[in-house]
């Protein structure tokens, strides 16, 4: 069979994954005679969304946090409105404009469980956790595998501080993270062909690298739900799908976690997923990116421009699919 591979700038974003996986799955489900399940929000759902939004954030006094000037940008910051209304959060739907649906997510009370290869398993209240961590602001580029990018002021803390807090055993090799999976609040779970819950993983060396960050806020205030409140990963040298949102469980393990996208389509979304303009996605180029807000096309940089921080992590791993 002849398959024409279009270049990145020739494909509409709806064809870029993750959406493309969705459409493939939809065909599969139709072929199975099951039909498509509508996942759009009902008016009642939106009303509940309004109720969930109104509670004040108990950590609001911690923002804005002091900026860490080590991390500089080569481009202007993305407008807050663009970064908060153009999102990927499949639990709330496969479109980019899920920000209203996401308001239904109750983010207090919220607990995070630490388990697996740790000295002692524990479940921690989010506000206690955030107050124990060294909050700072960092300006990072963010590159989605779909070939769009943004530049965001994240507030949060080094993931290294979280790992130290969890006290993993020396035998732990990976950190596995999991998103909430309460179907009551998120219509995406009705799309049963997706491998819920959303899971991601890092090696211990990646998780304790200086660049790995846990986000609790953006633009000088607590994290909006659509961007992954109350706690999300930020790994700017990797494609954005690694940056798991709304984390409820952190497990230390010696088994390499199989992430959500890897489970769906391992050939297209591997464990490492480091940014590299020279390694195309099987269905489009990664050579350049569309800057959110301005539409400008910029050449993509290897490691998304963060090679000084992270390239050394992969020295002994050349046989791995580091860029897929
Ligand atoms: N985390 C969860 N739980 N669910 C998701 O669908 N999407 C990922 C990532 N984290 C996703 C997720 C993808 S594909 C991207 S590009 C980023 O979140 C988008 O983050 P943003 O919406 O804050 O830009």
mmCIF file of N, CA and C in Angstrom, residues 122-257:
data_model
loop_
_atom_site.group_PDB
_atom_site.id
_atom_site.type_symbol
_atom_site.label_atom_id
_atom_site.label_comp_id
_atom_site.label_asym_id
_atom_site.label_seq_id
_atom_site.Cartn_x
_atom_site.Cartn_y
_atom_site.Cartn_z
ATOM 1 N N UNK A 122 2.985 6.713 51.823
ATOM 2 C CA UNK A 122 2.231 7.782 52.508
ATOM 3 C C UNK A 122 1.267 8.455 51.546
ATOM 4 N N UNK A 123 0.241 9.053 52.129
ATOM 5 C CA UNK A 123 -0.713 9.841 51.356
ATOM 6 C C UNK A 123 -0.700 11.235 51.965
ATOM 7 N N UNK A 124 -0.483 12.231 51.092
ATOM 8 C CA UNK A 124 -0.222 13.584 51.588
ATOM 9 C C UNK A 124 -1.262 14.542 51.030
ATOM 10 N N UNK A 125 -1.732 15.442 51.863
ATOM 11 C CA UNK A 125 -2.654 16.468 51.417
ATOM 12 C C UNK A 125 -1.905 17.487 50.539
ATOM 13 N N UNK A 126 -2.524 17.879 49.456
ATOM 14 C CA UNK A 126 -1.826 18.740 48.481
ATOM 15 C C UNK A 126 -1.312 20.045 49.106
ATOM 16 N N UNK A 127 -2.091 20.647 49.995
ATOM 17 C CA UNK A 127 -1.650 21.933 50.542
ATOM 18 C C UNK A 127 -0.457 21.760 51.488
ATOM 19 N N UNK A 128 -0.449 20.647 52.244
ATOM 20 C CA UNK A 128 0.721 20.371 53.091
ATOM 21 C C UNK A 128 1.951 20.159 52.205
ATOM 22 N N UNK A 129 1.734 19.429 51.128
ATOM 23 C CA UNK A 129 2.863 19.133 50.237
ATOM 24 C C UNK A 129 3.417 20.423 49.615
ATOM 25 N N UNK A 130 2.524 21.235 49.046
ATOM 26 C CA UNK A 130 2.986 22.462 48.367
ATOM 27 C C UNK A 130 3.722 23.369 49.354
ATOM 28 N N UNK A 131 3.226 23.454 50.586
ATOM 29 C CA UNK A 131 3.871 24.341 51.564
ATOM 30 C C UNK A 131 5.237 23.827 52.024
ATOM 31 N N UNK A 132 5.464 22.533 51.858
ATOM 32 C CA UNK A 132 6.780 21.984 52.232
ATOM 33 C C UNK A 132 7.824 22.169 51.133
ATOM 34 N N UNK A 133 7.382 22.483 49.928
ATOM 35 C CA UNK A 133 8.289 22.511 48.779
ATOM 36 C C UNK A 133 8.825 23.926 48.509
ATOM 37 N N UNK A 134 10.034 24.010 47.930
ATOM 38 C CA UNK A 134 10.640 25.331 47.636
ATOM 39 C C UNK A 134 10.083 25.925 46.344
ATOM 40 N N UNK A 135 8.997 26.695 46.444
ATOM 41 C CA UNK A 135 8.332 27.227 45.250
ATOM 42 C C UNK A 135 9.167 28.310 44.549
ATOM 43 N N UNK A 136 9.201 28.246 43.240
ATOM 44 C CA UNK A 136 9.886 29.263 42.434
ATOM 45 C C UNK A 136 9.210 29.337 41.075
ATOM 46 N N UNK A 137 9.535 30.393 40.329
ATOM 47 C CA UNK A 137 8.981 30.519 38.979
ATOM 48 C C UNK A 137 10.079 30.226 37.958
ATOM 49 N N UNK A 138 9.731 29.513 36.895
ATOM 50 C CA UNK A 138 10.678 29.221 35.813
ATOM 51 C C UNK A 138 10.016 29.476 34.467
ATOM 52 N N UNK A 139 10.747 30.089 33.559
ATOM 53 C CA UNK A 139 10.242 30.296 32.202
ATOM 54 C C UNK A 139 10.760 29.150 31.339
ATOM 55 N N UNK A 140 9.852 28.357 30.816
ATOM 56 C CA UNK A 140 10.239 27.197 30.005
ATOM 57 C C UNK A 140 9.515 27.218 28.664
ATOM 58 N N UNK A 141 10.206 26.689 27.646
ATOM 59 C CA UNK A 141 9.519 26.378 26.388
ATOM 60 C C UNK A 141 8.809 25.035 26.553
ATOM 61 N N UNK A 142 7.735 24.863 25.820
ATOM 62 C CA UNK A 142 6.945 23.630 25.883
ATOM 63 C C UNK A 142 6.668 23.243 24.435
ATOM 64 N N UNK A 143 7.051 22.026 24.055
ATOM 65 C CA UNK A 143 6.917 21.601 22.646
ATOM 66 C C UNK A 143 6.024 20.370 22.596
ATOM 67 N N UNK A 144 4.840 20.526 22.007
ATOM 68 C CA UNK A 144 3.934 19.384 21.878
ATOM 69 C C UNK A 144 4.367 18.519 20.698
ATOM 70 N N UNK A 145 4.130 17.233 20.793
ATOM 71 C CA UNK A 145 4.461 16.295 19.706
ATOM 72 C C UNK A 145 3.671 16.634 18.441
ATOM 73 N N UNK A 146 2.564 17.381 18.605
ATOM 74 C CA UNK A 146 1.753 17.785 17.451
ATOM 75 C C UNK A 146 2.382 18.943 16.690
ATOM 76 N N UNK A 147 3.563 19.399 17.133
ATOM 77 C CA UNK A 147 4.334 20.453 16.460
ATOM 78 C C UNK A 147 3.808 21.874 16.691
ATOM 79 N N UNK A 148 3.185 22.106 17.843
ATOM 80 C CA UNK A 148 2.945 23.483 18.276
ATOM 81 C C UNK A 148 3.749 23.707 19.563
ATOM 82 N N UNK A 149 4.013 24.967 19.856
ATOM 83 C CA UNK A 149 4.838 25.225 21.048
ATOM 84 C C UNK A 149 4.355 26.480 21.762
ATOM 85 N N UNK A 150 4.751 26.586 23.018
ATOM 86 C CA UNK A 150 4.446 27.800 23.772
ATOM 87 C C UNK A 150 5.591 28.067 24.749
ATOM 88 N N UNK A 151 5.570 29.232 25.371
ATOM 89 C CA UNK A 151 6.582 29.595 26.370
ATOM 90 C C UNK A 151 5.824 30.095 27.590
ATOM 91 N N UNK A 152 6.049 29.426 28.735
ATOM 92 C CA UNK A 152 5.159 29.612 29.880
ATOM 93 C C UNK A 152 5.945 29.899 31.158
ATOM 94 N N UNK A 153 5.463 30.846 31.979
ATOM 95 C CA UNK A 153 6.050 31.004 33.310
ATOM 96 C C UNK A 153 5.373 30.029 34.284
ATOM 97 N N UNK A 154 6.051 28.943 34.589
ATOM 98 C CA UNK A 154 5.487 27.950 35.519
ATOM 99 C C UNK A 154 5.888 28.310 36.935
ATOM 100 N N UNK A 155 5.024 28.075 37.869
ATOM 101 C CA UNK A 155 5.430 28.096 39.277
ATOM 102 C C UNK A 155 5.395 26.650 39.748
ATOM 103 N N UNK A 156 6.318 26.323 40.639
ATOM 104 C CA UNK A 156 6.360 24.959 41.145
ATOM 105 C C UNK A 156 7.657 24.719 41.879
ATOM 106 N N UNK A 157 8.128 23.494 41.842
ATOM 107 C CA UNK A 157 9.366 23.174 42.563
ATOM 108 C C UNK A 157 10.122 22.084 41.810
ATOM 109 N N UNK A 158 11.446 21.987 42.052
ATOM 110 C CA UNK A 158 12.219 20.965 41.355
ATOM 111 C C UNK A 158 11.684 19.575 41.713
ATOM 112 N N UNK A 159 11.580 18.714 40.718
ATOM 113 C CA UNK A 159 11.079 17.367 40.993
ATOM 114 C C UNK A 159 12.010 16.637 41.960
ATOM 115 N N UNK A 160 13.274 17.041 41.933
ATOM 116 C CA UNK A 160 14.256 16.451 42.857
ATOM 117 C C UNK A 160 13.793 16.605 44.321
ATOM 118 N N UNK A 161 13.202 17.757 44.628
ATOM 119 C CA UNK A 161 12.729 17.992 46.006
ATOM 120 C C UNK A 161 11.599 17.011 46.348
ATOM 121 N N UNK A 162 10.762 16.718 45.356
ATOM 122 C CA UNK A 162 9.650 15.776 45.578
ATOM 123 C C UNK A 162 10.200 14.366 45.808
ATOM 124 N N UNK A 163 11.202 14.003 45.031
ATOM 125 C CA UNK A 163 11.801 12.668 45.162
ATOM 126 C C UNK A 163 12.442 12.542 46.554
ATOM 127 N N UNK A 164 13.150 13.578 46.970
ATOM 128 C CA UNK A 164 13.773 13.526 48.313
ATOM 129 C C UNK A 164 12.712 13.396 49.402
ATOM 130 N N UNK A 165 11.618 14.106 49.223
ATOM 131 C CA UNK A 165 10.512 14.050 50.179
ATOM 132 C C UNK A 165 9.943 12.633 50.276
ATOM 133 N N UNK A 166 9.859 11.942 49.124
ATOM 134 C CA UNK A 166 9.242 10.607 49.077
ATOM 135 C C UNK A 166 10.143 9.518 49.647
ATOM 136 N N UNK A 167 11.435 9.781 49.745
ATOM 137 C CA UNK A 167 12.412 8.813 50.258
ATOM 138 C C UNK A 167 12.322 7.447 49.557
ATOM 139 N N UNK A 168 12.671 7.413 48.258
ATOM 140 C CA UNK A 168 12.674 6.123 47.560
ATOM 141 C C UNK A 168 13.832 5.243 48.013
ATOM 142 N N UNK A 169 13.648 3.932 47.878
ATOM 143 C CA UNK A 169 14.743 3.007 48.182
ATOM 144 C C UNK A 169 15.781 3.080 47.061
ATOM 145 N N UNK A 170 17.011 2.672 47.382
ATOM 146 C CA UNK A 170 18.084 2.736 46.380
ATOM 147 C C UNK A 170 17.778 1.847 45.174
ATOM 148 N N UNK A 171 16.941 0.836 45.377
ATOM 149 C CA UNK A 171 16.623 -0.094 44.282
ATOM 150 C C UNK A 171 15.631 0.490 43.262
ATOM 151 N N UNK A 172 15.007 1.629 43.561
ATOM 152 C CA UNK A 172 14.044 2.224 42.616
ATOM 153 C C UNK A 172 14.782 2.751 41.390
ATOM 154 N N UNK A 173 14.232 2.445 40.219
ATOM 155 C CA UNK A 173 14.874 2.905 38.971
ATOM 156 C C UNK A 173 14.003 3.902 38.207
ATOM 157 N N UNK A 174 12.722 3.898 38.465
ATOM 158 C CA UNK A 174 11.784 4.752 37.718
ATOM 159 C C UNK A 174 10.769 5.389 38.660
ATOM 160 N N UNK A 175 10.222 6.525 38.190
ATOM 161 C CA UNK A 175 9.083 7.136 38.870
ATOM 162 C C UNK A 175 7.886 7.023 37.933
ATOM 163 N N UNK A 176 6.824 6.403 38.419
ATOM 164 C CA UNK A 176 5.589 6.272 37.636
ATOM 165 C C UNK A 176 4.562 7.237 38.219
ATOM 166 N N UNK A 177 3.913 8.024 37.364
ATOM 167 C CA UNK A 177 2.917 8.990 37.847
ATOM 168 C C UNK A 177 1.565 8.709 37.212
ATOM 169 N N UNK A 178 0.527 8.972 37.969
ATOM 170 C CA UNK A 178 -0.828 8.650 37.498
ATOM 171 C C UNK A 178 -1.769 9.831 37.750
ATOM 172 N N UNK A 179 -2.654 10.072 36.788
ATOM 173 C CA UNK A 179 -3.659 11.143 36.889
ATOM 174 C C UNK A 179 -4.925 10.618 37.570
ATOM 175 N N UNK A 180 -5.731 11.511 38.118
ATOM 176 C CA UNK A 180 -7.027 11.120 38.705
ATOM 177 C C UNK A 180 -7.818 10.303 37.682
ATOM 178 N N UNK A 181 -8.740 9.465 38.176
ATOM 179 C CA UNK A 181 -9.544 8.691 37.213
ATOM 180 C C UNK A 181 -10.996 8.609 37.650
ATOM 181 N N UNK A 182 -11.488 9.691 38.225
ATOM 182 C CA UNK A 182 -12.877 9.720 38.644
ATOM 183 C C UNK A 182 -13.764 10.158 37.478
ATOM 184 N N UNK A 183 -14.472 9.188 36.902
ATOM 185 C CA UNK A 183 -15.258 9.437 35.688
ATOM 186 C C UNK A 183 -16.385 10.437 35.909
ATOM 187 N N UNK A 184 -16.778 10.653 37.189
ATOM 188 C CA UNK A 184 -17.883 11.584 37.482
ATOM 189 C C UNK A 184 -17.602 12.987 36.933
ATOM 190 N N UNK A 185 -16.337 13.381 36.966
ATOM 191 C CA UNK A 185 -16.005 14.770 36.659
ATOM 192 C C UNK A 185 -15.480 14.973 35.244
ATOM 193 N N UNK A 186 -15.235 13.897 34.523
ATOM 194 C CA UNK A 186 -14.522 14.047 33.263
ATOM 195 C C UNK A 186 -15.131 13.139 32.189
ATOM 196 N N UNK A 187 -15.739 13.760 31.178
ATOM 197 C CA UNK A 187 -16.441 12.969 30.162
ATOM 198 C C UNK A 187 -15.528 12.072 29.331
ATOM 199 N N UNK A 188 -14.247 12.399 29.287
ATOM 200 C CA UNK A 188 -13.320 11.614 28.466
ATOM 201 C C UNK A 188 -13.268 10.146 28.851
ATOM 202 N N UNK A 189 -13.548 9.841 30.101
ATOM 203 C CA UNK A 189 -13.469 8.439 30.535
ATOM 204 C C UNK A 189 -14.519 7.565 29.842
ATOM 205 N N UNK A 190 -15.532 8.216 29.264
ATOM 206 C CA UNK A 190 -16.530 7.432 28.521
ATOM 207 C C UNK A 190 -15.912 6.835 27.263
ATOM 208 N N UNK A 191 -14.831 7.426 26.819
ATOM 209 C CA UNK A 191 -14.138 6.882 25.643
ATOM 210 C C UNK A 191 -13.291 5.713 26.131
ATOM 211 N N UNK A 192 -13.985 4.588 26.260
ATOM 212 C CA UNK A 192 -13.411 3.453 26.985
ATOM 213 C C UNK A 192 -12.243 2.810 26.252
ATOM 214 N N UNK A 193 -12.048 3.155 24.967
ATOM 215 C CA UNK A 193 -10.940 2.554 24.219
ATOM 216 C C UNK A 193 -9.605 3.199 24.572
ATOM 217 N N UNK A 194 -9.626 4.300 25.308
ATOM 218 C CA UNK A 194 -8.354 4.867 25.788
ATOM 219 C C UNK A 194 -7.914 4.129 27.050
ATOM 220 N N UNK A 195 -6.621 3.942 27.229
ATOM 221 C CA UNK A 195 -6.140 3.141 28.360
ATOM 222 C C UNK A 195 -6.043 3.934 29.668
ATOM 223 N N UNK A 196 -7.164 4.386 30.174
ATOM 224 C CA UNK A 196 -7.180 5.160 31.428
ATOM 225 C C UNK A 196 -6.669 4.321 32.581
ATOM 226 N N UNK A 197 -6.095 4.904 33.599
ATOM 227 C CA UNK A 197 -5.806 6.330 33.761
ATOM 228 C C UNK A 197 -4.558 6.749 32.966
ATOM 229 N N UNK A 198 -4.414 8.073 32.801
ATOM 230 C CA UNK A 198 -3.223 8.625 32.156
ATOM 231 C C UNK A 198 -2.023 8.332 33.047
ATOM 232 N N UNK A 199 -1.017 7.739 32.454
ATOM 233 C CA UNK A 199 0.187 7.350 33.220
ATOM 234 C C UNK A 199 1.410 7.866 32.486
ATOM 235 N N UNK A 200 2.392 8.302 33.229
ATOM 236 C CA UNK A 200 3.686 8.662 32.638
ATOM 237 C C UNK A 200 4.814 8.209 33.546
ATOM 238 N N UNK A 201 6.018 8.215 33.003
ATOM 239 C CA UNK A 201 7.150 7.775 33.811
ATOM 240 C C UNK A 201 8.454 8.433 33.395
ATOM 241 N N UNK A 202 9.361 8.486 34.349
ATOM 242 C CA UNK A 202 10.714 8.996 34.109
ATOM 243 C C UNK A 202 11.698 8.052 34.789
ATOM 244 N N UNK A 203 12.942 8.059 34.324
ATOM 245 C CA UNK A 203 13.971 7.346 35.095
ATOM 246 C C UNK A 203 14.290 8.198 36.325
ATOM 247 N N UNK A 204 14.914 7.583 37.308
ATOM 248 C CA UNK A 204 15.290 8.350 38.503
ATOM 249 C C UNK A 204 16.274 9.470 38.128
ATOM 250 N N UNK A 205 17.165 9.174 37.160
ATOM 251 C CA UNK A 205 18.134 10.206 36.751
ATOM 252 C C UNK A 205 17.408 11.386 36.105
ATOM 253 N N UNK A 206 16.371 11.102 35.302
ATOM 254 C CA UNK A 206 15.613 12.195 34.684
ATOM 255 C C UNK A 206 14.847 12.981 35.751
ATOM 256 N N UNK A 207 14.219 12.251 36.653
ATOM 257 C CA UNK A 207 13.371 12.901 37.665
ATOM 258 C C UNK A 207 14.180 13.799 38.599
ATOM 259 N N UNK A 208 15.448 13.474 38.793
ATOM 260 C CA UNK A 208 16.261 14.271 39.725
ATOM 261 C C UNK A 208 17.193 15.232 38.982
ATOM 262 N N UNK A 209 17.001 15.324 37.664
ATOM 263 C CA UNK A 209 17.746 16.312 36.877
ATOM 264 C C UNK A 209 17.258 17.717 37.244
ATOM 265 N N UNK A 210 18.170 18.711 37.095
ATOM 266 C CA UNK A 210 17.801 20.082 37.500
ATOM 267 C C UNK A 210 16.605 20.654 36.744
ATOM 268 N N UNK A 211 16.353 20.151 35.527
ATOM 269 C CA UNK A 211 15.296 20.735 34.707
ATOM 270 C C UNK A 211 13.899 20.185 35.035
ATOM 271 N N UNK A 212 13.842 18.961 35.551
ATOM 272 C CA UNK A 212 12.536 18.326 35.819
ATOM 273 C C UNK A 212 11.820 19.118 36.913
ATOM 274 N N UNK A 213 10.585 19.498 36.628
ATOM 275 C CA UNK A 213 9.876 20.456 37.483
ATOM 276 C C UNK A 213 8.466 19.958 37.745
ATOM 277 N N UNK A 214 7.973 20.227 38.931
ATOM 278 C CA UNK A 214 6.576 19.910 39.235
ATOM 279 C C UNK A 214 5.824 21.236 39.301
ATOM 280 N N UNK A 215 4.851 21.383 38.423
ATOM 281 C CA UNK A 215 4.128 22.644 38.332
ATOM 282 C C UNK A 215 2.927 22.684 39.272
ATOM 283 N N UNK A 216 2.789 23.828 39.954
ATOM 284 C CA UNK A 216 1.609 24.058 40.799
ATOM 285 C C UNK A 216 0.885 25.338 40.371
ATOM 286 N N UNK A 217 1.502 26.089 39.445
ATOM 287 C CA UNK A 217 0.882 27.335 39.014
ATOM 288 C C UNK A 217 1.446 27.812 37.689
ATOM 289 N N UNK A 218 0.784 28.792 37.087
ATOM 290 C CA UNK A 218 1.316 29.477 35.900
ATOM 291 C C UNK A 218 0.950 30.952 35.968
ATOM 292 N N UNK A 219 1.764 31.777 35.281
ATOM 293 C CA UNK A 219 1.511 33.221 35.189
ATOM 294 C C UNK A 219 1.280 33.832 36.573
ATOM 295 N N UNK A 220 2.017 33.342 37.550
ATOM 296 C CA UNK A 220 2.006 33.986 38.865
ATOM 297 C C UNK A 220 0.813 33.654 39.738
ATOM 298 N N UNK A 221 0.056 32.611 39.409
ATOM 299 C CA UNK A 221 -1.052 32.205 40.295
ATOM 300 C C UNK A 221 -1.241 30.693 40.230
ATOM 301 N N UNK A 222 -2.061 30.140 41.116
ATOM 302 C CA UNK A 222 -2.216 28.680 41.124
ATOM 303 C C UNK A 222 -2.666 28.133 39.766
ATOM 304 N N UNK A 223 -2.320 26.892 39.529
ATOM 305 C CA UNK A 223 -2.560 26.241 38.237
ATOM 306 C C UNK A 223 -4.055 26.183 37.902
ATOM 307 N N UNK A 224 -4.443 26.625 36.717
ATOM 308 C CA UNK A 224 -5.830 26.396 36.296
ATOM 309 C C UNK A 224 -6.061 24.896 36.069
ATOM 310 N N UNK A 225 -7.283 24.479 36.241
ATOM 311 C CA UNK A 225 -7.592 23.047 36.087
ATOM 312 C C UNK A 225 -7.196 22.529 34.718
ATOM 313 N N UNK A 226 -7.476 23.309 33.668
ATOM 314 C CA UNK A 226 -7.205 22.812 32.314
ATOM 315 C C UNK A 226 -5.713 22.599 32.059
ATOM 316 N N UNK A 227 -4.870 23.243 32.862
ATOM 317 C CA UNK A 227 -3.426 23.049 32.704
ATOM 318 C C UNK A 227 -2.853 22.003 33.662
ATOM 319 N N UNK A 228 -3.749 21.352 34.441
ATOM 320 C CA UNK A 228 -3.257 20.226 35.236
ATOM 321 C C UNK A 228 -3.240 20.422 36.728
ATOM 322 N N UNK A 229 -4.097 21.324 37.247
ATOM 323 C CA UNK A 229 -4.168 21.541 38.698
ATOM 324 C C UNK A 229 -4.500 20.239 39.414
ATOM 325 N N UNK A 230 -4.068 20.070 40.652
ATOM 326 C CA UNK A 230 -3.209 21.020 41.363
ATOM 327 C C UNK A 230 -1.714 20.717 41.226
ATOM 328 N N UNK A 231 -1.369 19.638 40.517
ATOM 329 C CA UNK A 231 0.035 19.214 40.475
ATOM 330 C C UNK A 231 0.299 18.536 39.140
ATOM 331 N N UNK A 232 1.279 19.020 38.386
ATOM 332 C CA UNK A 232 1.586 18.375 37.108
ATOM 333 C C UNK A 232 3.092 18.333 36.896
ATOM 334 N N UNK A 233 3.495 17.466 35.994
ATOM 335 C CA UNK A 233 4.908 17.375 35.643
ATOM 336 C C UNK A 233 5.221 18.376 34.530
ATOM 337 N N UNK A 234 6.452 18.922 34.529
ATOM 338 C CA UNK A 234 6.909 19.780 33.436
ATOM 339 C C UNK A 234 8.320 19.324 33.048
ATOM 340 N N UNK A 235 8.421 18.706 31.879
ATOM 341 C CA UNK A 235 9.725 18.207 31.401
ATOM 342 C C UNK A 235 9.979 18.824 30.024
ATOM 343 N N UNK A 236 10.553 20.032 29.975
ATOM 344 C CA UNK A 236 10.566 20.800 28.729
ATOM 345 C C UNK A 236 11.458 20.239 27.628
ATOM 346 N N UNK A 237 12.314 19.291 27.935
ATOM 347 C CA UNK A 237 13.156 18.710 26.878
ATOM 348 C C UNK A 237 12.472 17.528 26.185
ATOM 349 N N UNK A 238 11.308 17.171 26.675
ATOM 350 C CA UNK A 238 10.540 16.063 26.111
ATOM 351 C C UNK A 238 9.261 16.593 25.467
ATOM 352 N N UNK A 239 8.673 15.793 24.587
ATOM 353 C CA UNK A 239 7.390 16.200 24.017
ATOM 354 C C UNK A 239 6.354 16.326 25.136
ATOM 355 N N UNK A 240 5.417 17.251 24.911
ATOM 356 C CA UNK A 240 4.490 17.655 25.966
ATOM 357 C C UNK A 240 3.670 16.542 26.576
ATOM 358 N N UNK A 241 3.466 15.442 25.846
ATOM 359 C CA UNK A 241 2.606 14.399 26.415
ATOM 360 C C UNK A 241 3.226 13.737 27.643
ATOM 361 N N UNK A 242 4.558 13.913 27.813
ATOM 362 C CA UNK A 242 5.185 13.372 29.021
ATOM 363 C C UNK A 242 4.753 14.149 30.272
ATOM 364 N N UNK A 243 4.327 15.409 30.070
ATOM 365 C CA UNK A 243 4.049 16.297 31.210
ATOM 366 C C UNK A 243 2.662 16.011 31.786
ATOM 367 N N UNK A 244 2.557 14.960 32.505
ATOM 368 C CA UNK A 244 1.272 14.451 33.021
ATOM 369 C C UNK A 244 0.622 15.457 33.984
ATOM 370 N N UNK A 245 -0.702 15.584 33.850
ATOM 371 C CA UNK A 245 -1.462 16.573 34.632
ATOM 372 C C UNK A 245 -2.186 15.932 35.818
ATOM 373 N N UNK A 246 -2.563 16.769 36.763
ATOM 374 C CA UNK A 246 -3.469 16.394 37.873
ATOM 375 C C UNK A 246 -3.100 15.046 38.489
ATOM 376 N N UNK A 247 -1.882 14.996 39.013
ATOM 377 C CA UNK A 247 -1.312 13.740 39.517
ATOM 378 C C UNK A 247 -1.919 13.365 40.877
ATOM 379 N N UNK A 248 -2.266 12.076 41.007
ATOM 380 C CA UNK A 248 -2.772 11.589 42.304
ATOM 381 C C UNK A 248 -1.878 10.505 42.905
ATOM 382 N N UNK A 249 -1.030 9.898 42.059
ATOM 383 C CA UNK A 249 -0.216 8.795 42.595
ATOM 384 C C UNK A 249 1.189 8.838 42.006
ATOM 385 N N UNK A 250 2.175 8.642 42.866
ATOM 386 C CA UNK A 250 3.579 8.618 42.446
ATOM 387 C C UNK A 250 4.186 7.331 42.996
ATOM 388 N N UNK A 251 4.603 6.466 42.079
ATOM 389 C CA UNK A 251 5.077 5.141 42.476
ATOM 390 C C UNK A 251 6.537 4.982 42.078
ATOM 391 N N UNK A 252 7.359 4.554 42.999
ATOM 392 C CA UNK A 252 8.761 4.270 42.686
ATOM 393 C C UNK A 252 8.870 2.775 42.402
ATOM 394 N N UNK A 253 9.558 2.434 41.320
ATOM 395 C CA UNK A 253 9.529 1.056 40.848
ATOM 396 C C UNK A 253 10.839 0.703 40.144
ATOM 397 N N UNK A 254 11.089 -0.610 40.005
ATOM 398 C CA UNK A 254 12.243 -1.010 39.179
ATOM 399 C C UNK A 254 11.792 -1.493 37.801
ATOM 400 N N UNK A 255 10.484 -1.352 37.506
ATOM 401 C CA UNK A 255 9.939 -1.728 36.200
ATOM 402 C C UNK A 255 9.663 -0.469 35.389
ATOM 403 N N UNK A 256 10.089 -0.447 34.140
ATOM 404 C CA UNK A 256 9.841 0.748 33.334
ATOM 405 C C UNK A 256 8.340 0.922 33.095
ATOM 406 N N UNK A 257 7.779 2.063 33.496
ATOM 407 C CA UNK A 257 6.332 2.257 33.324
ATOM 408 C C UNK A 257 5.962 2.311 31.838
#
